[in-house]
mmCIF file of C-alpha atoms in Angstrom:
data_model
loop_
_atom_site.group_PDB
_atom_site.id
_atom_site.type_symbol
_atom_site.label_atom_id
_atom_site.label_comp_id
_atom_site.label_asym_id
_atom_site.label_seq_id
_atom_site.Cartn_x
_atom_site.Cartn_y
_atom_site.Cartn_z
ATOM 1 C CA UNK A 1 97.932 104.396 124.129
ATOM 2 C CA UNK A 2 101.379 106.310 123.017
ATOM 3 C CA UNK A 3 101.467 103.954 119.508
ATOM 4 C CA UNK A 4 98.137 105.856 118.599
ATOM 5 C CA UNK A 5 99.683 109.016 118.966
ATOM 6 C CA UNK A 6 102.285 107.968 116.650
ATOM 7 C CA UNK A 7 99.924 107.183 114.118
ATOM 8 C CA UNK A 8 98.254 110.260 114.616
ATOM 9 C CA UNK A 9 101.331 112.088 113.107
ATOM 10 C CA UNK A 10 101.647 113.127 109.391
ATOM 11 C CA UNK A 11 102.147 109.792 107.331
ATOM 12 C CA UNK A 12 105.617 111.630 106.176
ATOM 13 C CA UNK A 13 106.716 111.793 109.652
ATOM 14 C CA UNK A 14 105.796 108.360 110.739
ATOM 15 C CA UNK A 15 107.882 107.257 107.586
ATOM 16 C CA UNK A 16 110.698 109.383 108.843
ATOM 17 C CA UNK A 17 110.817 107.860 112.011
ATOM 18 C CA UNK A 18 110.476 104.308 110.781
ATOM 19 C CA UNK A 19 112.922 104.755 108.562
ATOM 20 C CA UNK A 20 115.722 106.501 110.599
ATOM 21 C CA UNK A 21 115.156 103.188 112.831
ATOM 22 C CA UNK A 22 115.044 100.448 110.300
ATOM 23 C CA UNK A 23 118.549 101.965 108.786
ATOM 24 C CA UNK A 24 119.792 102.024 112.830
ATOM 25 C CA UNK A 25 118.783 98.401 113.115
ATOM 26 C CA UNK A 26 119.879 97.295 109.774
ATOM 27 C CA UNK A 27 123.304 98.521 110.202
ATOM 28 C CA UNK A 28 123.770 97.573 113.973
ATOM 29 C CA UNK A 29 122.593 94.866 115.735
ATOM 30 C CA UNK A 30 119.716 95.223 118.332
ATOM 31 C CA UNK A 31 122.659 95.739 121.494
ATOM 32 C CA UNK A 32 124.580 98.523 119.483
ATOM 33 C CA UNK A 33 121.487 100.688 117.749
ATOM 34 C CA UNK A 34 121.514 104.034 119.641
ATOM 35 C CA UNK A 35 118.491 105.701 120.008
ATOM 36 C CA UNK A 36 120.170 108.690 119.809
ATOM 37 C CA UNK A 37 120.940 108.290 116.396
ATOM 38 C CA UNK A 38 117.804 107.305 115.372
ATOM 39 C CA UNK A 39 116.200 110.891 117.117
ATOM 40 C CA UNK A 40 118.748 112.660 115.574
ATOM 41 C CA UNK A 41 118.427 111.160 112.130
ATOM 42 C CA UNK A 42 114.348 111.610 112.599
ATOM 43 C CA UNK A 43 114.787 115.078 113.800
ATOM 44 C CA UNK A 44 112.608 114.594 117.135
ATOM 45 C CA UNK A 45 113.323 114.267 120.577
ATOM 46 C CA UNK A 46 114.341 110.818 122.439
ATOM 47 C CA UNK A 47 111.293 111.688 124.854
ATOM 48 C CA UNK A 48 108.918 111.666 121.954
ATOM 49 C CA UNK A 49 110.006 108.770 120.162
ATOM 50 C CA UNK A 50 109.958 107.238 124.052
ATOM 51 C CA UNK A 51 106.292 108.394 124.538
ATOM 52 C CA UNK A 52 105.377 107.370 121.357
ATOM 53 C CA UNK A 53 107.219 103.529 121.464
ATOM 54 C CA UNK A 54 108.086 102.946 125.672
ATOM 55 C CA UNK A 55 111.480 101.668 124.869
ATOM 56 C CA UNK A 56 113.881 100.571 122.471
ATOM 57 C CA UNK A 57 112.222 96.760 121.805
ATOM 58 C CA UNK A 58 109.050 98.120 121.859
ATOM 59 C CA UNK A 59 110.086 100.210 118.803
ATOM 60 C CA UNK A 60 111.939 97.289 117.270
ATOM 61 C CA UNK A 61 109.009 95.056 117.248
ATOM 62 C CA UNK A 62 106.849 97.453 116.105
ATOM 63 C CA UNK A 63 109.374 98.200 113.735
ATOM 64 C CA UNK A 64 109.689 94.432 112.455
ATOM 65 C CA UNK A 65 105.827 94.009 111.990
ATOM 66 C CA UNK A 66 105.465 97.626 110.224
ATOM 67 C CA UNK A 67 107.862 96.019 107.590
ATOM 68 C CA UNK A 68 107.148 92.626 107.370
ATOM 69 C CA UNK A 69 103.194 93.840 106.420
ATOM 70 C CA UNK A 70 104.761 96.433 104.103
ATOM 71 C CA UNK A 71 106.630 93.949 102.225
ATOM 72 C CA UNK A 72 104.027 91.291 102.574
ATOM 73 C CA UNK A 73 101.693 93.921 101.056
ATOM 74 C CA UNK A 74 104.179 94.332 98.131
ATOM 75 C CA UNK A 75 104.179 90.912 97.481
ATOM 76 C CA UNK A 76 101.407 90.407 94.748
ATOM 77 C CA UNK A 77 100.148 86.681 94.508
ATOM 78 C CA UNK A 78 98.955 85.373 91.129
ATOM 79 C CA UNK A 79 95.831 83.080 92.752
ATOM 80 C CA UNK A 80 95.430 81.085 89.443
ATOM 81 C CA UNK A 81 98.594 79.312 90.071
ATOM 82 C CA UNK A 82 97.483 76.114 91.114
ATOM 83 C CA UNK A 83 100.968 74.144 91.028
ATOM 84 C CA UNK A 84 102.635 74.319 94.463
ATOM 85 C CA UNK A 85 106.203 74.246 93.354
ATOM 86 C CA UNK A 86 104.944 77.360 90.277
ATOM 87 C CA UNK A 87 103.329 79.423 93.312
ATOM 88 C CA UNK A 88 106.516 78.856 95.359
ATOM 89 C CA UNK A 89 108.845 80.303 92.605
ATOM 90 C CA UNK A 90 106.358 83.174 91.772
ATOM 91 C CA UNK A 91 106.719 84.280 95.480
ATOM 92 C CA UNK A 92 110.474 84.042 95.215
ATOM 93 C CA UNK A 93 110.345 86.280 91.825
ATOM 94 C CA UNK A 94 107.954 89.069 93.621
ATOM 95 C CA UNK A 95 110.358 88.663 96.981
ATOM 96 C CA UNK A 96 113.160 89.643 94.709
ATOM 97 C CA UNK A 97 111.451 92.445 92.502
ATOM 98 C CA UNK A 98 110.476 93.959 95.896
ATOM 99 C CA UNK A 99 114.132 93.824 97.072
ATOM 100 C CA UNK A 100 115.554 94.778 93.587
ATOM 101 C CA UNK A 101 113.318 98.406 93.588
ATOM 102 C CA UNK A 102 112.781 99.207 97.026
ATOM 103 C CA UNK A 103 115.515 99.915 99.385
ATOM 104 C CA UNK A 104 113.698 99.913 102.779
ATOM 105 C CA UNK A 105 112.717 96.341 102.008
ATOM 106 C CA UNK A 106 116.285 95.776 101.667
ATOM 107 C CA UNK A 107 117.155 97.325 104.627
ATOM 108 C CA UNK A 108 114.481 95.034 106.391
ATOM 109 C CA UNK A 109 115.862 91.885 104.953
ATOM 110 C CA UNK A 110 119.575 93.165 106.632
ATOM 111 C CA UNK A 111 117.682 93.401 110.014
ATOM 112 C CA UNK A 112 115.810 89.866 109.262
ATOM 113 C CA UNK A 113 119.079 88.265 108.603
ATOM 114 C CA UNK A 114 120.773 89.406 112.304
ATOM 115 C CA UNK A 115 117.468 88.414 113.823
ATOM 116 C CA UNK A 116 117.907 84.815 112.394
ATOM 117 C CA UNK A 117 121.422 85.298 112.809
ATOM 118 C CA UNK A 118 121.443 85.483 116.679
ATOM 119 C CA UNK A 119 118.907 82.712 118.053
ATOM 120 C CA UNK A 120 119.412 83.942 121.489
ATOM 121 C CA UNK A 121 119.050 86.972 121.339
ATOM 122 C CA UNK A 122 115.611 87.691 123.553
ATOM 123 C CA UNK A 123 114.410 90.927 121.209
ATOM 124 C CA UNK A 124 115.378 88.487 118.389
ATOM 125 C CA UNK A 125 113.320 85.732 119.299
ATOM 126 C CA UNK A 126 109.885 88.070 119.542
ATOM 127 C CA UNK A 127 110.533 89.432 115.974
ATOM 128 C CA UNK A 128 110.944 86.059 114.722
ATOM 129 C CA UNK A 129 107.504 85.022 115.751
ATOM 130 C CA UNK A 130 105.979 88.124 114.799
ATOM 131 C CA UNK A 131 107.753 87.056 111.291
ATOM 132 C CA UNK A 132 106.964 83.577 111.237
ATOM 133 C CA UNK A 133 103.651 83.910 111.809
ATOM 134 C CA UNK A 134 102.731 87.278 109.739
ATOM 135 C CA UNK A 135 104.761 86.392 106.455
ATOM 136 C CA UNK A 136 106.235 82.420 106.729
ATOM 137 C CA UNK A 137 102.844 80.695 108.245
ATOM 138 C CA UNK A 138 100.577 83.222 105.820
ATOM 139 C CA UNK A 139 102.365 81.949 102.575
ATOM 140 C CA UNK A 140 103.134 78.352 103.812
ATOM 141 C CA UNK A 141 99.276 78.065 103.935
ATOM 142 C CA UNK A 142 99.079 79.319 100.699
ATOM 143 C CA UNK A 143 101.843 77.301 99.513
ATOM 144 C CA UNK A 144 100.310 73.779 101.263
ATOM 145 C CA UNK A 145 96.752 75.158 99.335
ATOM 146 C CA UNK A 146 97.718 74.140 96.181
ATOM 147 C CA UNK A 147 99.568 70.992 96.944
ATOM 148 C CA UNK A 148 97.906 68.132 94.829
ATOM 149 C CA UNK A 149 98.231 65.160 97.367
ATOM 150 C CA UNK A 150 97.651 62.977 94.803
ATOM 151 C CA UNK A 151 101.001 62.990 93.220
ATOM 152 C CA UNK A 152 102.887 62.637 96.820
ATOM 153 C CA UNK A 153 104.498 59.380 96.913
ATOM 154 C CA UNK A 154 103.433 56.471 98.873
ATOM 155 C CA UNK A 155 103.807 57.626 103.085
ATOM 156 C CA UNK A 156 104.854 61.034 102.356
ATOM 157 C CA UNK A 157 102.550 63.014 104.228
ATOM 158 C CA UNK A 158 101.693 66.769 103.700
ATOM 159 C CA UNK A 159 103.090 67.623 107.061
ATOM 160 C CA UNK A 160 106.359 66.042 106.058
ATOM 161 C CA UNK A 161 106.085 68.505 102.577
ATOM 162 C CA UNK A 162 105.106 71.220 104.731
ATOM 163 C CA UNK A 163 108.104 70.513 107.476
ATOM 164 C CA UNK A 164 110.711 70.453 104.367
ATOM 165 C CA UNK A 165 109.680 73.240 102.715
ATOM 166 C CA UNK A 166 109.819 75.907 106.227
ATOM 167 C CA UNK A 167 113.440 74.093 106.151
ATOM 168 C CA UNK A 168 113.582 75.685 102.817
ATOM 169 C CA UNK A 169 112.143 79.294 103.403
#
């Protein structure tokens, strides 16, 4: 499989690569990234990063999931937070520490926000399952974990909390 032979390359390289694309992406949408640019930028050849990804959404997804699990991986959560609503604004603080010092998670967020920007968009649509259910549904379990039901008013359900928080995120 070609993917394997990318991750057989020098971790430096790989990072190179990834990189040069997530800056293509972030500053261009998915329709106007050039794969040239992101070769050139990389320093290898379009038929490499070809053999290595098959085509230009293949690299964007695997793109998309490489950095949502890096910056889900950044994301420290404290699990002795019990309070919903304290857990929710500790994952907001660690979001924003991770943006604040590293800019390839920024970068990342600028190619999140056209992805949620363009609904349509077919290559948009795949990322934003990939990033709904590797980062949104991961934490909103987390999230709903520490919900005390008890102190939910009278016929509000935890599927309705659930519902208005993804509203939220």
């Amino acid at each position: 499989m070609p993917i394997e032979d990318f991750n057989r390359l020098p971790e430096e390289k790989q990072d190179e690569i990834m990189l040069a694309a997530l800056r293509e992406f972030a500053h261009n949408s998915y329709d106007l990234a050039s794969t040239n640019s992101i070769v050139a930028e990389a320093g290898i050849s379009k038929g490499l990063l070809f053999k290595f990804f098959g085509s230009k959404e293949k690299l964007f997804l695997h793109l998309a999931q490489h950095y949502l699990h890096k910056t889900t991986n950044l994301i420290r959560h404290d699990e002795s937070i019990t309070d919903m609503f304290a857990y929710m604004l500790a994952i907001f603080q660690a979001e924003n520490t991770v943006f604040k010092n590293n800019s390839d998670a920024l970068l990342s967020f600028m190619v999140l926000n056209k992805m949620m920007n363009a609904p349509d968009h077919p290559v948009y649509k795949k990322a934003r399952a990939l990033y709904y259910d590797t980062y949104v549904n991961t934490d909103m379990d987390r999230i709903m974990s520490r919900l005390d039901v008890g102190r939910l008013r009278e016929g509000l359900t935890p599927a309705a909390v659930r519902e208005v928080i993804e509203l939220l995120l």
